[in-house]
Coordinates of C-alpha atoms in Angstrom, one line a residue:
X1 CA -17.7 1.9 5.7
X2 CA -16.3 -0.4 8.5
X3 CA -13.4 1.0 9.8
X4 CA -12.8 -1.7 12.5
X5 CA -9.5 -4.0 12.7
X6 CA -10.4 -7.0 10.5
X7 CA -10.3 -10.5 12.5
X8 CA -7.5 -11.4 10.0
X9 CA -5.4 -8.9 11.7
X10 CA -5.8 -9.7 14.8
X11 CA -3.7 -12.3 16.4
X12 CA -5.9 -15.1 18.3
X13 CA -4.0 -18.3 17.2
X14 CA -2.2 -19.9 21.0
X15 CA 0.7 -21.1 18.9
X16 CA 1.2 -17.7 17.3
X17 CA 1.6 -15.9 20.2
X18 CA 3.7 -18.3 22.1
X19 CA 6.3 -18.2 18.9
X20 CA 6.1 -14.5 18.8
X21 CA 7.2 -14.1 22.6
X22 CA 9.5 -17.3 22.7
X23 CA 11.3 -16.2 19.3
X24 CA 10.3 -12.6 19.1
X25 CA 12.7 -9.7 18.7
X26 CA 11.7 -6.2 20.6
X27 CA 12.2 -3.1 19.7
X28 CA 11.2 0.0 22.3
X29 CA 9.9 3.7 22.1
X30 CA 8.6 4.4 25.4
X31 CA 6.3 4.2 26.4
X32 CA 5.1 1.2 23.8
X33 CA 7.3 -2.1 23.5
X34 CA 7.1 -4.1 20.2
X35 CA 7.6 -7.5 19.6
X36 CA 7.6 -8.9 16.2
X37 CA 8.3 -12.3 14.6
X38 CA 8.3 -12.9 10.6
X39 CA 6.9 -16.1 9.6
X40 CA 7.8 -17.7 6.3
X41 CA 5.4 -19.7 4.9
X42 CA 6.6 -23.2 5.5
X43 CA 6.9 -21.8 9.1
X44 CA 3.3 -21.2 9.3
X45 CA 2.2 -24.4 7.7
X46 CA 4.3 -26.0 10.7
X47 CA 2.7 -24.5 13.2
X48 CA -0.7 -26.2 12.6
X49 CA -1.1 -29.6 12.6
X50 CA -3.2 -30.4 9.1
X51 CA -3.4 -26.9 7.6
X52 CA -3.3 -23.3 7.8
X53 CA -6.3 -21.5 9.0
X54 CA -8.3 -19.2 6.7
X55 CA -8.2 -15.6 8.0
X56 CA -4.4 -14.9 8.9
X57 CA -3.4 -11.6 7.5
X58 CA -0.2 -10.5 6.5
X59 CA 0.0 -8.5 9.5
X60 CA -1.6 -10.0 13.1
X61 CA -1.2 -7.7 15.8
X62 CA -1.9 -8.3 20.0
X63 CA -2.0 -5.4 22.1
X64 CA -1.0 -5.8 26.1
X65 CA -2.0 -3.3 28.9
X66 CA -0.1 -5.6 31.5
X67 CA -1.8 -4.5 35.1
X68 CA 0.9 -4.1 36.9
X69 CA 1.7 -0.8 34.9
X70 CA -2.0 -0.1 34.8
X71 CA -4.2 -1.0 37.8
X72 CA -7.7 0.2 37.4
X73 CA -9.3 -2.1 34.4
X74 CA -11.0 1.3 32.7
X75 CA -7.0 3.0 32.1
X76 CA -5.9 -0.5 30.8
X77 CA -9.0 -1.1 28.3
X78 CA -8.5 3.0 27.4
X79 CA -5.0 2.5 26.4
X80 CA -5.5 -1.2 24.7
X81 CA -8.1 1.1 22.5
X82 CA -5.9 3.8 21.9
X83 CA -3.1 1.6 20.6
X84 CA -5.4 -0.2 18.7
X85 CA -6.7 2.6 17.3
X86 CA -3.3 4.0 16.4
X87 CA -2.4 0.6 15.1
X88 CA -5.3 0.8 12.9
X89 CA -4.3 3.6 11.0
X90 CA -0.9 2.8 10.5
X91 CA -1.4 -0.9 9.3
X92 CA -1.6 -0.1 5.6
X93 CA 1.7 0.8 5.4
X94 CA 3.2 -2.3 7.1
X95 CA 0.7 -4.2 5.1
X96 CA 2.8 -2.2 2.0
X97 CA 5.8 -2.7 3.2
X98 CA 5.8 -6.4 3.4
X99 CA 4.3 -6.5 0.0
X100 CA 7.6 -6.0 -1.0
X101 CA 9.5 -9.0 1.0
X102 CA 7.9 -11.5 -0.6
X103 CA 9.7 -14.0 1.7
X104 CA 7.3 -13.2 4.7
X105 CA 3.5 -14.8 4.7
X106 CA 2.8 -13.1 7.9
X107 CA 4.3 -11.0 10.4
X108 CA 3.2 -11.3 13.9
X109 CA 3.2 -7.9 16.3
X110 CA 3.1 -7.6 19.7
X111 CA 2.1 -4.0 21.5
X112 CA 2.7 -3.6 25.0
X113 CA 1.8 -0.2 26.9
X114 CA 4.4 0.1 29.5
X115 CA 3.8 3.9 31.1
X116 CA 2.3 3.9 34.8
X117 CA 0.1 6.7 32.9
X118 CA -2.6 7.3 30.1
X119 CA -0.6 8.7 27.2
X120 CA -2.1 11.1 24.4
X121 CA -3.4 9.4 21.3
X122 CA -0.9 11.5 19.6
X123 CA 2.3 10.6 21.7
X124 CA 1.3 7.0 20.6
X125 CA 1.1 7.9 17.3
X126 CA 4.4 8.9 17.0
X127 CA 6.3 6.6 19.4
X128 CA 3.8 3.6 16.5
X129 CA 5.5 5.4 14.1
X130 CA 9.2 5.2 14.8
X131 CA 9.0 1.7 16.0
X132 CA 7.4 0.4 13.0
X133 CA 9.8 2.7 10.8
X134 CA 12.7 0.7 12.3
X135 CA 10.1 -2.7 12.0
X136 CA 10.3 -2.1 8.6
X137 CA 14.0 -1.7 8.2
X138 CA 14.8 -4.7 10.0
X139 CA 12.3 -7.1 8.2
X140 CA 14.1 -6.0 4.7
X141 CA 17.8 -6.1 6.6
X142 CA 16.8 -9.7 7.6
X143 CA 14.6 -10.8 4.7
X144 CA 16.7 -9.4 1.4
X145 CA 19.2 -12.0 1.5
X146 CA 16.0 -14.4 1.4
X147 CA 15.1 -12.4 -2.0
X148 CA 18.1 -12.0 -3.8
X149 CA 20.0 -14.9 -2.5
X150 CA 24.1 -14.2 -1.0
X151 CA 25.5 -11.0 -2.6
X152 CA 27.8 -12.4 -5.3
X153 CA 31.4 -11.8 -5.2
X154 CA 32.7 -8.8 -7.5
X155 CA 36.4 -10.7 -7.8

């Protein structure tokens, strides 16, 4: 079984990643730093010229190792993989959980490692999961008016 992280979740498209860090909102659990940026999809369609691309998931994700936290290129490529990894493994839920805001095509998710030092898989793992906890309540906050329209007035 191939247990890698799919090409469609990965996210390689320039225009994706400029949106997601010009209109991005963060959330932070240090020592990780998410950005995230819910695309509708008319939103997507206008983001490429004649049509969408095939092979962009419902979740993209780009992981960041920026080297003026980490210096030496082995501790930046350790922790990239370790995020990655963590990512990984946690991606079927958010994958879940925006199957039921039906609103968003895709949801674009920046990780940046922001510790001067290697942190435990495990630490990650549980920073991941509070931050994409509160990911997930923020997407439904946001995108429930979207699926039930403006709460009607009981008067």
């Amino acid at each position: 079984m191939n247990e890698k992280l799919p090409k469609s979740a990965r996210l390689h498209h320039r225009s994706l990643q400029e949106r997601l860090f010009a209109e991005g909102e963060k959330l932070h659990d240090f020592p990780v730093k998410l950005i995230w940026h819910a695309l509708t999809a008319e939103e997507l369609e206008a983001n490429f010229r004649s049509r969408v691309p095939e092979g962009i998931g419902p979740v993209q994700v780009l992981v960041s190792v920026p080297k003026k936290k980490r210096r030496k290129a082995v501790d930046r490529v350790l922790m990239r993989r370790r995020l990655r990894e963590v990512f990984r493994h946690k991606r079927p839920a958010v994958v879940a959980m925006l199957a039921g805001v039906p609103a968003v095509r895709t949801l674009s998710i920046g990780l940046i490692y922001m510790k001067e030092a290697n942190a435990k898989t495990a630490e990650l793992d549980r920073k991941l999961e509070n931050l994409l906890r509160k990911l997930a309540e923020k997407v439904k906050e946001r995108y429930e008016e979207d699926c039930h329209g403006p709460a009607a007035d009981p008067d």
